[in-house]
PDB file of C-alpha atoms in Angstrom:
ATOM      1  CA  MET A   1      12.723 -32.172  49.265  1.00  0.00           C
ATOM      2  CA  ALA A   2       9.893 -30.228  50.888  1.00  0.00           C
ATOM      3  CA  THR A   3       6.731 -29.385  49.031  1.00  0.00           C
ATOM      4  CA  LYS A   4       6.575 -25.729  47.968  1.00  0.00           C
ATOM      5  CA  VAL A   5       3.270 -23.837  48.135  1.00  0.00           C
ATOM      6  CA  ALA A   6       2.999 -20.464  46.378  1.00  0.00           C
ATOM      7  CA  ILE A   7      -0.028 -18.290  47.164  1.00  0.00           C
ATOM      8  CA  ILE A   8      -1.125 -15.009  45.585  1.00  0.00           C
ATOM      9  CA  ALA A   9      -3.392 -12.888  47.791  1.00  0.00           C
ATOM     10  CA  SER A  10      -5.015 -10.181  45.668  1.00  0.00           C
ATOM     11  CA  ASN A  11      -8.349  -9.738  47.465  1.00  0.00           C
ATOM     12  CA  GLY A  12      -8.727  -7.941  50.770  1.00  0.00           C
ATOM     13  CA  GLY A  13     -11.822  -9.234  52.524  1.00  0.00           C
ATOM     14  CA  LEU A  14     -12.193 -11.181  55.737  1.00  0.00           C
ATOM     15  CA  PHE A  15     -13.070 -14.458  54.007  1.00  0.00           C
ATOM     16  CA  ASP A  16     -10.100 -13.976  51.648  1.00  0.00           C
ATOM     17  CA  ALA A  17      -7.830 -13.580  54.660  1.00  0.00           C
ATOM     18  CA  TYR A  18      -9.100 -16.793  56.234  1.00  0.00           C
ATOM     19  CA  LYS A  19      -8.574 -18.699  52.981  1.00  0.00           C
ATOM     20  CA  VAL A  20      -5.027 -17.408  52.548  1.00  0.00           C
ATOM     21  CA  PHE A  21      -3.860 -17.894  56.126  1.00  0.00           C
ATOM     22  CA  ASN A  22      -5.651 -21.212  56.692  1.00  0.00           C
ATOM     23  CA  ILE A  23      -4.047 -22.757  53.603  1.00  0.00           C
ATOM     24  CA  ALA A  24      -0.657 -21.208  54.399  1.00  0.00           C
ATOM     25  CA  THR A  25      -0.586 -22.422  58.003  1.00  0.00           C
ATOM     26  CA  ALA A  26      -1.905 -25.867  57.081  1.00  0.00           C
ATOM     27  CA  ALA A  27       0.811 -26.211  54.439  1.00  0.00           C
ATOM     28  CA  ALA A  28       3.498 -24.966  56.836  1.00  0.00           C
ATOM     29  CA  ALA A  29       2.275 -27.451  59.457  1.00  0.00           C
ATOM     30  CA  THR A  30       3.008 -30.258  56.986  1.00  0.00           C
ATOM     31  CA  ASP A  31       6.572 -28.958  56.577  1.00  0.00           C
ATOM     32  CA  SER A  32       5.891 -27.301  53.231  1.00  0.00           C
ATOM     33  CA  GLU A  33       7.857 -24.224  52.232  1.00  0.00           C
ATOM     34  CA  VAL A  34       5.243 -21.471  51.824  1.00  0.00           C
ATOM     35  CA  ALA A  35       5.333 -17.978  50.316  1.00  0.00           C
ATOM     36  CA  ILE A  36       2.424 -15.558  49.976  1.00  0.00           C
ATOM     37  CA  PHE A  37       2.583 -12.637  47.535  1.00  0.00           C
ATOM     38  CA  PHE A  38       0.208  -9.871  48.664  1.00  0.00           C
ATOM     39  CA  THR A  39      -0.857  -7.492  45.903  1.00  0.00           C
ATOM     40  CA  PHE A  40      -3.585  -4.893  45.306  1.00  0.00           C
ATOM     41  CA  GLU A  41      -6.398  -5.265  47.879  1.00  0.00           C
ATOM     42  CA  GLY A  42      -4.595  -8.310  49.270  1.00  0.00           C
ATOM     43  CA  LEU A  43      -2.203  -5.902  50.988  1.00  0.00           C
ATOM     44  CA  ASN A  44      -5.038  -5.211  53.468  1.00  0.00           C
ATOM     45  CA  LEU A  45      -4.416  -8.682  54.904  1.00  0.00           C
ATOM     46  CA  ILE A  46      -1.014  -7.615  56.232  1.00  0.00           C
ATOM     47  CA  HIS A  47      -1.599  -3.857  56.752  1.00  0.00           C
ATOM     48  CA  LYS A  48      -1.135  -2.952  60.452  1.00  0.00           C
ATOM     49  CA  GLN A  49      -4.510  -1.193  60.721  1.00  0.00           C
ATOM     50  CA  ALA A  50      -6.597  -2.781  57.986  1.00  0.00           C
ATOM     51  CA  TYR A  51      -6.020  -6.427  58.954  1.00  0.00           C
ATOM     52  CA  GLN A  52      -7.553  -5.780  62.377  1.00  0.00           C
ATOM     53  CA  GLN A  53     -10.862  -4.618  60.904  1.00  0.00           C
ATOM     54  CA  LEU A  54     -11.484  -6.562  57.702  1.00  0.00           C
ATOM     55  CA  PRO A  55     -15.170  -6.349  56.798  1.00  0.00           C
ATOM     56  CA  MET A  56     -17.496  -9.329  56.945  1.00  0.00           C
ATOM     57  CA  PRO A  57     -19.063  -9.771  53.479  1.00  0.00           C
ATOM     58  CA  ALA A  58     -22.533  -8.227  53.189  1.00  0.00           C
ATOM     59  CA  GLY A  59     -25.236 -10.678  54.182  1.00  0.00           C
ATOM     60  CA  LYS A  60     -22.758 -12.932  55.984  1.00  0.00           C
ATOM     61  CA  GLU A  61     -22.865 -11.214  59.395  1.00  0.00           C
ATOM     62  CA  HIS A  62     -24.354 -14.374  60.925  1.00  0.00           C
ATOM     63  CA  PHE A  63     -20.937 -16.038  60.493  1.00  0.00           C
ATOM     64  CA  GLU A  64     -19.493 -13.755  63.160  1.00  0.00           C
ATOM     65  CA  GLU A  65     -21.037 -15.801  65.969  1.00  0.00           C
ATOM     66  CA  GLY A  66     -19.901 -19.008  64.285  1.00  0.00           C
ATOM     67  CA  PHE A  67     -16.293 -17.820  64.178  1.00  0.00           C
ATOM     68  CA  LYS A  68     -16.468 -16.996  67.899  1.00  0.00           C
ATOM     69  CA  ALA A  69     -18.186 -20.267  68.823  1.00  0.00           C
ATOM     70  CA  ALA A  70     -15.640 -22.293  66.840  1.00  0.00           C
ATOM     71  CA  LYS A  71     -12.798 -20.322  68.475  1.00  0.00           C
ATOM     72  CA  VAL A  72     -11.348 -19.425  65.078  1.00  0.00           C
ATOM     73  CA  PRO A  73      -8.243 -17.244  65.557  1.00  0.00           C
ATOM     74  CA  SER A  74      -8.405 -13.626  64.412  1.00  0.00           C
ATOM     75  CA  ILE A  75      -6.590 -12.553  61.243  1.00  0.00           C
ATOM     76  CA  PRO A  76      -3.781 -10.881  63.251  1.00  0.00           C
ATOM     77  CA  GLU A  77      -3.360 -14.129  65.211  1.00  0.00           C
ATOM     78  CA  LEU A  78      -3.303 -16.212  62.014  1.00  0.00           C
ATOM     79  CA  ALA A  79      -0.811 -13.858  60.344  1.00  0.00           C
ATOM     80  CA  ASN A  80       1.434 -14.136  63.392  1.00  0.00           C
ATOM     81  CA  MET A  81       1.088 -17.937  63.422  1.00  0.00           C
ATOM     82  CA  ALA A  82       2.010 -18.073  59.732  1.00  0.00           C
ATOM     83  CA  GLN A  83       5.136 -16.031  60.317  1.00  0.00           C
ATOM     84  CA  GLU A  84       6.122 -18.120  63.347  1.00  0.00           C
ATOM     85  CA  MET A  85       5.747 -21.226  61.157  1.00  0.00           C
ATOM     86  CA  GLY A  86       8.166 -19.789  58.590  1.00  0.00           C
ATOM     87  CA  VAL A  87       5.692 -18.613  55.940  1.00  0.00           C
ATOM     88  CA  LYS A  88       7.405 -16.031  53.729  1.00  0.00           C
ATOM     89  CA  ILE A  89       5.267 -12.900  53.359  1.00  0.00           C
ATOM     90  CA  ILE A  90       6.015 -10.735  50.322  1.00  0.00           C
ATOM     91  CA  ALA A  91       4.313  -7.358  49.789  1.00  0.00           C
ATOM     92  CA  CYS A  92       4.138  -6.220  46.160  1.00  0.00           C
ATOM     93  CA  GLN A  93       6.471  -3.266  45.629  1.00  0.00           C
ATOM     94  CA  MET A  94       4.593  -1.958  42.577  1.00  0.00           C
ATOM     95  CA  THR A  95       1.243  -1.962  44.379  1.00  0.00           C
ATOM     96  CA  MET A  96       2.809  -0.280  47.408  1.00  0.00           C
ATOM     97  CA  ASP A  97       4.219   2.433  45.126  1.00  0.00           C
ATOM     98  CA  VAL A  98       0.854   2.937  43.384  1.00  0.00           C
ATOM     99  CA  MET A  99      -0.956   3.158  46.740  1.00  0.00           C
ATOM    100  CA  ASN A 100       1.807   5.264  48.346  1.00  0.00           C
ATOM    101  CA  LEU A 101       2.404   2.687  51.091  1.00  0.00           C
ATOM    102  CA  LYS A 102       5.658   2.064  52.948  1.00  0.00           C
ATOM    103  CA  LYS A 103       7.049  -1.108  54.534  1.00  0.00           C
ATOM    104  CA  GLU A 104       6.361   0.431  57.958  1.00  0.00           C
ATOM    105  CA  ASP A 105       2.602   0.407  57.161  1.00  0.00           C
ATOM    106  CA  PHE A 106       2.638  -3.386  57.332  1.00  0.00           C
ATOM    107  CA  ILE A 107       3.159  -6.005  60.000  1.00  0.00           C
ATOM    108  CA  ASP A 108       6.759  -6.605  61.036  1.00  0.00           C
ATOM    109  CA  GLY A 109       8.836  -9.295  59.391  1.00  0.00           C
ATOM    110  CA  ILE A 110       7.609  -8.994  55.806  1.00  0.00           C
ATOM    111  CA  ASP A 111       9.635  -8.857  52.624  1.00  0.00           C
ATOM    112  CA  VAL A 112       8.950  -6.321  49.894  1.00  0.00           C
ATOM    113  CA  GLY A 113       9.479  -7.450  46.330  1.00  0.00           C
ATOM    114  CA  GLY A 114       8.199  -7.397  42.818  1.00  0.00           C
ATOM    115  CA  ALA A 115       6.566 -10.097  40.786  1.00  0.00           C
ATOM    116  CA  VAL A 116      10.003 -11.514  39.914  1.00  0.00           C
ATOM    117  CA  THR A 117      10.666 -12.129  43.630  1.00  0.00           C
ATOM    118  CA  PHE A 118       7.516 -14.226  43.837  1.00  0.00           C
ATOM    119  CA  LEU A 119       8.155 -15.956  40.513  1.00  0.00           C
ATOM    120  CA  ASP A 120      11.616 -17.005  41.676  1.00  0.00           C
ATOM    121  CA  PHE A 121       9.903 -18.886  44.511  1.00  0.00           C
ATOM    122  CA  ALA A 122       6.886 -20.086  42.525  1.00  0.00           C
ATOM    123  CA  GLN A 123       8.696 -21.414  39.446  1.00  0.00           C
ATOM    124  CA  ASP A 124       9.226 -24.816  41.036  1.00  0.00           C
ATOM    125  CA  ALA A 125       6.297 -24.802  43.455  1.00  0.00           C
ATOM    126  CA  ASN A 126       4.271 -27.981  43.753  1.00  0.00           C
ATOM    127  CA  VAL A 127       1.079 -26.043  44.501  1.00  0.00           C
ATOM    128  CA  THR A 128       0.134 -22.552  43.330  1.00  0.00           C
ATOM    129  CA  LEU A 129      -3.048 -20.872  44.543  1.00  0.00           C
ATOM    130  CA  THR A 130      -4.679 -17.502  44.015  1.00  0.00           C
ATOM    131  CA  PHE A 131      -7.177 -15.885  46.375  1.00  0.00           C
TER     132      PHE A 131
END
């Protein structure tokens, strides 16, 4: 039986995105079954426009050159990699309703669901993380 990794992404910054997608792709690379539940500001990480321009945290601008030098993939590239590796991406329906967002506002291939959708996956997860 494969390891299950359940991730909640509720923060929308650049470093948050790297944490979420790095863990998700690493877990998927080890044949784990992975689901990420994006809620509140975390929806920025999969929003068609927002995920292309996530802000560098204040005072951390010097990391920009480091990311380039280390050839770290962009967030859109990492999101695409995650999906290609079978990571399940779930956008929170309630948050979308509150923020007046539609499925079309997000990258292709996502699921939309409520907390119960995520809990169904997470109830027997071996690892649960929140970012």
